[in-house]
Amino acid sequence: MARIRLPFPMPSRQPPQSRGSSSGRIPGGYGQRQRPPFGVGNSRQSSGGGGLLSGGMKMRLLIALGFIAFALISYYGKPGDVNQITGERERVALPEETQEMALGQQAAPEMVAQHGGASRSRDGQALVDKVGVELLAGLDVWMAEREQQIGVELHNPYQFKFTLLADDQTVNAFALPGGQVFITQALFARLETVGQLAGVLGHEVGHVVERHGNERMAKQAMFSTIAMGAGTAAGGDARSVQMAQAVANVIQMKYGRDDELQSDRWGVILTEKAGYDPRAMIGVMKVLDEASPDGGPPEMMSTHPKPANRVAYIKQVIHDVFPEGVRPGLTP
């Protein structure tokens, strides 16, 4: 009988292929089955046999679903807190306004220090205070009108404080939860009318009224937990969690842009209630546009809409709020 010669190397015994599978060898692999990268997961199928997911993968998915369920239930499972100024329900991290004010007062000194301290211009600070008081009086008028519409008693629980900062380089204005409102000297000096100042401060008052900082904290907690779950499902390593968190941050930026437009609406309303022409806010957008000649980052990667888009929105708000036109006699 002729001797049978076997090829070298001798073929190893391969386990039978599952039904419907393609070629048993993975291109670039080392046999029919490929070991999961970085040692994550289990190369053997679960004890049930025939399952497509390894036991380790199933466990990661269960943990991820637990994270996501917890985040959604924690955020959407509560009825929300009633805004004492608007009468509407909101989902916030801090339900008590006193907590918001304490948080803002705690953070205020650091914010002031970062911008060179408070301005030494007594006249400038006096003007900021004057316009701030007028805007809050306008807010009282708005609340009285709102009470008649919804039949619910409203009041302003916040202790507002308006501060002109010494920073003459950074064109900015911002507000902290609870009523701390700031405008830099750099922006203050660029404004051409008191009406424009009212528009800037009214916008920031809108952030406080709508509790945007408080809402963002609640959303951030939800998205961070979801990102942790998504990272766990994707592999559980630090890179997977970081990628999931990056996606969550972009989503939250969209919420930030919506907040800015909502505050622009408040700027229009409060500016007019305080006796100033709301069209002055269009001039504010021109100032902001000129302050960033490079155009800034793409809008989807920014917490603020581009000034040109905000101009169109402000004009539409003015048309909607004052369909018969802005009343005459307002200070520009």
Short mmCIF file of C-alpha atoms in Angstrom, two decimals:
data_model
loop_
_atom_site.label_atom_id
_atom_site.label_comp_id
_atom_site.label_asym_id
_atom_site.label_seq_id
_atom_site.Cartn_x
_atom_site.Cartn_y
_atom_site.Cartn_z
CA MET A 1 0.00 0.00 0.00
CA ALA A 2 1.39 3.44 -0.90
CA ARG A 3 2.30 5.68 2.01
CA ILE A 4 0.03 8.71 2.43
CA ARG A 5 1.96 11.97 2.83
CA LEU A 6 0.29 14.65 4.97
CA PRO A 7 0.91 18.33 4.26
CA PHE A 8 2.95 20.35 6.74
CA PRO A 9 1.83 21.69 9.13
CA MET A 10 -0.74 19.09 10.00
CA PRO A 11 -4.30 20.54 10.03
CA SER A 12 -5.75 20.91 13.49
CA ARG A 13 -9.21 19.68 14.31
CA GLN A 14 -11.69 22.50 13.96
CA PRO A 15 -15.02 22.65 15.82
CA PRO A 16 -18.04 22.44 13.56
CA GLN A 17 -19.22 25.73 12.09
CA SER A 18 -22.52 27.13 13.20
CA ARG A 19 -25.33 26.91 10.69
CA GLY A 20 -25.38 29.74 8.19
CA SER A 21 -21.88 30.95 8.95
CA SER A 22 -19.49 31.98 6.22
CA SER A 23 -15.90 30.82 5.83
CA GLY A 24 -14.49 29.36 9.03
CA ARG A 25 -11.32 31.48 8.90
CA ILE A 26 -11.34 35.16 9.74
CA PRO A 27 -9.06 37.23 7.47
CA GLY A 28 -5.98 38.14 9.41
CA GLY A 29 -7.06 35.91 12.30
CA TYR A 30 -5.62 32.70 13.71
CA GLY A 31 -8.28 30.09 13.12
CA GLN A 32 -12.01 29.85 13.14
CA ARG A 33 -12.60 31.87 16.28
CA GLN A 34 -10.89 35.15 17.11
CA ARG A 35 -10.04 36.12 20.66
CA PRO A 36 -11.77 39.31 21.75
CA PRO A 37 -9.42 42.32 21.55
CA PHE A 38 -7.60 43.44 24.70
CA GLY A 39 -8.85 40.33 26.49
CA VAL A 40 -12.31 41.87 27.01
CA GLY A 41 -15.17 39.39 27.17
CA ASN A 42 -15.14 35.60 26.98
CA SER A 43 -14.15 33.73 23.81
CA ARG A 44 -16.46 30.87 24.76
CA GLN A 45 -20.16 31.11 24.23
CA SER A 46 -22.44 31.27 27.23
CA SER A 47 -23.61 28.08 28.87
CA GLY A 48 -26.88 28.29 26.97
CA GLY A 49 -25.04 27.24 23.79
CA GLY A 50 -25.78 28.88 20.47
CA GLY A 51 -26.06 32.38 21.99
CA LEU A 52 -24.52 35.19 19.97
CA LEU A 53 -23.29 37.12 23.02
CA SER A 54 -20.64 35.99 25.46
CA GLY A 55 -21.39 35.86 29.13
CA GLY A 56 -19.17 38.89 29.73
CA MET A 57 -20.93 40.89 27.03
CA LYS A 58 -24.34 40.00 28.42
CA MET A 59 -23.25 41.15 31.86
CA ARG A 60 -21.97 44.47 30.46
CA LEU A 61 -25.25 45.03 28.65
CA LEU A 62 -27.24 44.33 31.80
CA ILE A 63 -25.10 46.77 33.77
CA ALA A 64 -25.40 49.39 31.00
CA LEU A 65 -29.19 49.00 30.89
CA GLY A 66 -29.24 49.43 34.66
CA PHE A 67 -27.32 52.69 34.40
CA ILE A 68 -29.57 54.01 31.64
CA ALA A 69 -32.79 52.98 33.38
CA PHE A 70 -31.64 54.62 36.61
CA ALA A 71 -30.75 57.85 34.76
CA LEU A 72 -34.06 58.07 32.91
CA ILE A 73 -36.19 57.20 35.91
CA SER A 74 -34.32 59.67 38.11
CA TYR A 75 -34.85 62.45 35.56
CA TYR A 76 -38.24 61.74 33.98
CA GLY A 77 -39.84 59.79 36.84
CA LYS A 78 -40.34 62.88 38.98
CA PRO A 79 -43.15 65.40 38.39
CA GLY A 80 -40.73 68.32 38.45
CA ASP A 81 -40.59 71.49 40.50
CA VAL A 82 -42.92 74.45 39.94
CA ASN A 83 -41.17 77.64 38.89
CA GLN A 84 -42.46 80.33 41.27
CA ILE A 85 -42.00 83.07 38.65
CA THR A 86 -43.50 81.41 35.56
CA GLY A 87 -45.78 78.80 37.14
CA GLU A 88 -44.40 76.09 34.88
CA ARG A 89 -42.92 72.74 35.96
CA GLU A 90 -39.22 72.12 35.48
CA ARG A 91 -36.80 69.28 36.14
CA VAL A 92 -34.01 70.66 38.25
CA ALA A 93 -31.21 69.32 40.43
CA LEU A 94 -31.87 71.73 43.33
CA PRO A 95 -35.60 72.00 44.11
CA GLU A 96 -35.28 74.84 46.63
CA GLU A 97 -34.54 78.37 45.44
CA THR A 98 -32.55 78.94 48.63
CA GLN A 99 -30.20 76.19 47.47
CA GLU A 100 -29.74 77.95 44.13
CA MET A 101 -29.00 81.26 45.83
CA ALA A 102 -26.50 79.61 48.19
CA LEU A 103 -24.75 77.96 45.24
CA GLY A 104 -24.56 81.23 43.31
CA GLN A 105 -23.33 83.22 46.30
CA GLN A 106 -20.66 80.60 46.97
CA ALA A 107 -19.39 80.69 43.38
CA ALA A 108 -19.60 84.47 42.92
CA PRO A 109 -16.29 85.46 44.60
CA GLU A 110 -14.34 83.08 42.37
CA MET A 111 -16.05 84.42 39.25
CA VAL A 112 -15.29 87.99 40.30
CA ALA A 113 -11.64 87.13 40.95
CA GLN A 114 -11.29 85.47 37.55
CA HIS A 115 -12.33 88.74 35.89
CA GLY A 116 -10.02 91.08 37.79
CA GLY A 117 -12.43 91.93 40.57
CA ALA A 118 -15.35 94.33 40.58
CA SER A 119 -15.04 97.49 38.49
CA ARG A 120 -13.87 100.64 40.25
CA SER A 121 -16.12 102.75 38.05
CA ARG A 122 -18.80 104.05 40.40
CA ASP A 123 -20.78 105.60 37.56
CA GLY A 124 -20.67 102.36 35.58
CA GLN A 125 -21.79 100.25 38.53
CA ALA A 126 -24.50 102.78 39.38
CA LEU A 127 -25.89 102.53 35.86
CA VAL A 128 -25.82 98.73 35.97
CA ASP A 129 -27.67 98.81 39.31
CA LYS A 130 -30.25 101.28 37.98
CA VAL A 131 -31.05 99.21 34.90
CA GLY A 132 -31.12 96.04 36.99
CA VAL A 133 -33.74 97.51 39.33
CA GLU A 134 -35.83 98.62 36.34
CA LEU A 135 -35.68 95.14 34.82
CA LEU A 136 -36.83 93.54 38.07
CA ALA A 137 -39.72 96.02 38.22
CA GLY A 138 -40.56 94.96 34.68
CA LEU A 139 -40.48 91.33 35.81
CA ASP A 140 -43.02 92.18 38.52
CA VAL A 141 -45.30 93.68 35.85
CA TRP A 142 -44.94 90.55 33.72
CA MET A 143 -45.76 88.29 36.69
CA ALA A 144 -48.90 90.30 37.46
CA GLU A 145 -50.07 89.83 33.87
CA ARG A 146 -49.17 86.15 34.00
CA GLU A 147 -51.16 85.66 37.21
CA GLN A 148 -54.30 86.91 35.48
CA GLN A 149 -53.72 84.47 32.62
CA ILE A 150 -53.17 81.29 34.66
CA GLY A 151 -54.96 82.15 37.92
CA VAL A 152 -51.97 81.24 40.09
CA GLU A 153 -50.15 83.54 42.49
CA LEU A 154 -46.53 84.12 41.47
CA HIS A 155 -43.58 85.79 43.13
CA ASN A 156 -39.85 86.31 42.63
CA PRO A 157 -37.93 84.28 45.25
CA TYR A 158 -34.44 85.40 44.18
CA GLN A 159 -32.19 88.10 45.58
CA PHE A 160 -30.63 89.58 42.44
CA LYS A 161 -27.29 91.33 42.46
CA PHE A 162 -25.82 93.06 39.39
CA THR A 163 -22.03 93.46 39.19
CA LEU A 164 -19.84 95.29 36.70
CA LEU A 165 -16.52 93.42 36.44
CA ALA A 166 -13.15 95.10 35.87
CA ASP A 167 -12.18 92.77 33.00
CA ASP A 168 -11.61 95.03 29.98
CA GLN A 169 -10.48 92.22 27.65
CA THR A 170 -13.27 89.62 27.77
CA VAL A 171 -16.52 90.60 26.09
CA ASN A 172 -19.02 88.70 28.18
CA ALA A 173 -21.98 88.70 30.52
CA PHE A 174 -23.23 85.76 32.56
CA ALA A 175 -25.43 84.77 35.47
CA LEU A 176 -25.14 82.25 38.28
CA PRO A 177 -28.07 80.30 39.74
CA GLY A 178 -30.02 82.31 42.28
CA GLY A 179 -29.62 85.83 40.86
CA GLN A 180 -25.92 86.75 40.60
CA VAL A 181 -25.62 88.70 37.29
CA PHE A 182 -22.32 89.95 35.83
CA ILE A 183 -21.19 92.05 32.87
CA THR A 184 -17.56 92.74 32.00
CA GLN A 185 -16.15 96.20 31.43
CA ALA A 186 -15.11 95.07 27.94
CA LEU A 187 -18.74 94.48 26.92
CA PHE A 188 -20.11 97.43 28.92
CA ALA A 189 -17.75 99.83 27.11
CA ARG A 190 -18.82 98.57 23.69
CA LEU A 191 -22.53 99.13 24.25
CA GLU A 192 -23.88 102.26 22.55
CA THR A 193 -27.19 102.81 24.41
CA VAL A 194 -28.73 102.11 27.79
CA GLY A 195 -31.32 100.04 25.97
CA GLN A 196 -28.55 97.71 24.83
CA LEU A 197 -27.39 97.37 28.45
CA ALA A 198 -30.97 96.53 29.42
CA GLY A 199 -31.05 93.87 26.70
CA VAL A 200 -27.84 92.25 27.97
CA LEU A 201 -28.90 92.25 31.62
CA GLY A 202 -32.46 91.21 30.75
CA HIS A 203 -31.06 88.22 28.87
CA GLU A 204 -29.08 87.19 31.96
CA VAL A 205 -32.10 87.68 34.23
CA GLY A 206 -33.90 85.29 31.88
CA HIS A 207 -31.31 82.59 32.63
CA VAL A 208 -32.03 82.95 36.34
CA VAL A 209 -35.81 83.05 35.90
CA GLU A 210 -35.80 79.88 33.80
CA ARG A 211 -33.36 78.21 36.23
CA HIS A 212 -31.15 77.20 33.32
CA GLY A 213 -28.10 76.47 35.47
CA ASN A 214 -30.18 74.28 37.76
CA GLU A 215 -31.75 72.49 34.80
CA ARG A 216 -28.35 71.92 33.23
CA MET A 217 -27.10 70.28 36.41
CA ALA A 218 -30.03 67.86 36.31
CA LYS A 219 -29.48 67.09 32.61
CA GLN A 220 -25.75 66.71 33.14
CA ALA A 221 -26.34 64.13 35.86
CA MET A 222 -28.67 62.19 33.55
CA PHE A 223 -26.38 62.27 30.51
CA SER A 224 -23.29 61.43 32.55
CA THR A 225 -24.98 58.32 33.91
CA ILE A 226 -26.19 57.33 30.43
CA ALA A 227 -22.67 57.87 29.05
CA MET A 228 -21.29 55.65 31.78
CA GLY A 229 -23.75 52.93 30.78
CA ALA A 230 -22.96 53.34 27.08
CA GLY A 231 -19.25 53.14 27.80
CA THR A 232 -19.78 49.97 29.79
CA ALA A 233 -21.69 48.36 26.90
CA ALA A 234 -19.00 49.44 24.41
CA GLY A 235 -16.25 47.72 26.30
CA GLY A 236 -16.01 49.16 29.74
CA ASP A 237 -12.56 50.68 29.21
CA ALA A 238 -11.73 54.32 29.82
CA ARG A 239 -11.65 55.19 26.11
CA SER A 240 -15.16 53.85 25.54
CA VAL A 241 -16.51 55.86 28.46
CA GLN A 242 -14.73 59.00 27.21
CA MET A 243 -16.20 58.63 23.72
CA ALA A 244 -19.69 58.17 25.11
CA GLN A 245 -19.22 61.21 27.34
CA ALA A 246 -18.09 63.29 24.33
CA VAL A 247 -21.34 62.45 22.52
CA ALA A 248 -23.31 63.40 25.65
CA ASN A 249 -21.50 66.75 25.79
CA VAL A 250 -22.53 67.61 22.21
CA ILE A 251 -26.16 66.81 23.08
CA GLN A 252 -25.95 69.07 26.10
CA MET A 253 -24.56 71.88 23.94
CA LYS A 254 -27.83 71.78 22.00
CA TYR A 255 -29.68 72.29 25.25
CA GLY A 256 -27.36 75.23 25.93
CA ARG A 257 -28.22 76.90 22.61
CA ASP A 258 -31.94 76.49 23.29
CA ASP A 259 -31.42 78.15 26.67
CA GLU A 260 -29.72 81.12 25.00
CA LEU A 261 -32.62 81.67 22.63
CA GLN A 262 -35.12 81.38 25.49
CA SER A 263 -33.15 84.01 27.39
CA ASP A 264 -33.09 86.24 24.30
CA ARG A 265 -36.90 86.13 24.46
CA TRP A 266 -36.77 87.22 28.08
CA GLY A 267 -34.39 90.01 27.08
CA VAL A 268 -36.96 91.31 24.61
CA ILE A 269 -39.82 91.11 27.12
CA LEU A 270 -38.04 92.60 30.13
CA THR A 271 -36.35 95.36 28.13
CA GLU A 272 -39.75 96.60 26.97
CA LYS A 273 -41.33 96.21 30.42
CA ALA A 274 -38.49 98.30 31.86
CA GLY A 275 -39.21 101.11 29.40
CA TYR A 276 -36.49 100.42 26.82
CA ASP A 277 -36.78 99.62 23.13
CA PRO A 278 -36.37 95.83 22.70
CA ARG A 279 -34.93 96.39 19.22
CA ALA A 280 -31.76 97.50 21.02
CA MET A 281 -30.97 93.80 21.40
CA ILE A 282 -30.29 93.63 17.67
CA GLY A 283 -27.47 96.12 18.24
CA VAL A 284 -26.14 93.89 21.04
CA MET A 285 -25.81 91.02 18.58
CA LYS A 286 -23.79 93.29 16.28
CA VAL A 287 -21.45 94.07 19.17
CA LEU A 288 -21.00 90.36 19.91
CA ASP A 289 -20.41 89.59 16.24
CA GLU A 290 -17.72 92.25 15.98
CA ALA A 291 -16.09 90.95 19.16
CA SER A 292 -15.49 87.54 17.54
CA PRO A 293 -14.19 88.33 14.01
CA ASP A 294 -13.03 84.75 13.44
CA GLY A 295 -16.60 83.54 13.78
CA GLY A 296 -15.86 81.20 16.68
CA PRO A 297 -16.41 77.43 16.63
CA PRO A 298 -19.12 75.74 14.51
CA GLU A 299 -22.55 76.30 16.02
CA MET A 300 -23.12 72.62 16.77
CA MET A 301 -19.91 72.65 18.85
CA SER A 302 -20.84 75.78 20.76
CA THR A 303 -23.19 76.53 23.63
CA HIS A 304 -24.24 79.80 21.97
CA PRO A 305 -26.00 80.29 18.62
CA LYS A 306 -24.19 82.52 16.17
CA PRO A 307 -25.15 86.23 16.51
CA ALA A 308 -26.59 86.31 12.96
CA ASN A 309 -29.00 83.49 13.84
CA ARG A 310 -29.92 85.22 17.08
CA VAL A 311 -30.76 88.42 15.19
CA ALA A 312 -33.31 86.56 13.10
CA TYR A 313 -34.77 84.97 16.23
CA ILE A 314 -34.96 88.27 18.13
CA LYS A 315 -36.74 89.94 15.23
CA GLN A 316 -39.27 87.10 15.17
CA VAL A 317 -39.81 87.35 18.94
CA ILE A 318 -40.39 91.11 18.68
CA HIS A 319 -42.95 90.46 15.95
CA ASP A 320 -44.68 87.75 17.99
CA VAL A 321 -44.73 89.64 21.30
CA PHE A 322 -45.68 92.97 19.74
CA PRO A 323 -47.80 92.06 16.70
CA GLU A 324 -49.08 95.62 16.45
CA GLY A 325 -45.58 97.07 16.71
CA VAL A 326 -43.41 98.24 19.58
CA ARG A 327 -45.10 101.01 21.59
CA PRO A 328 -43.67 104.50 21.02
CA GLY A 329 -41.72 106.52 23.56
CA LEU A 330 -39.34 103.77 24.68
CA THR A 331 -35.70 104.64 25.47
CA PRO A 332 -33.35 103.25 22.78
#
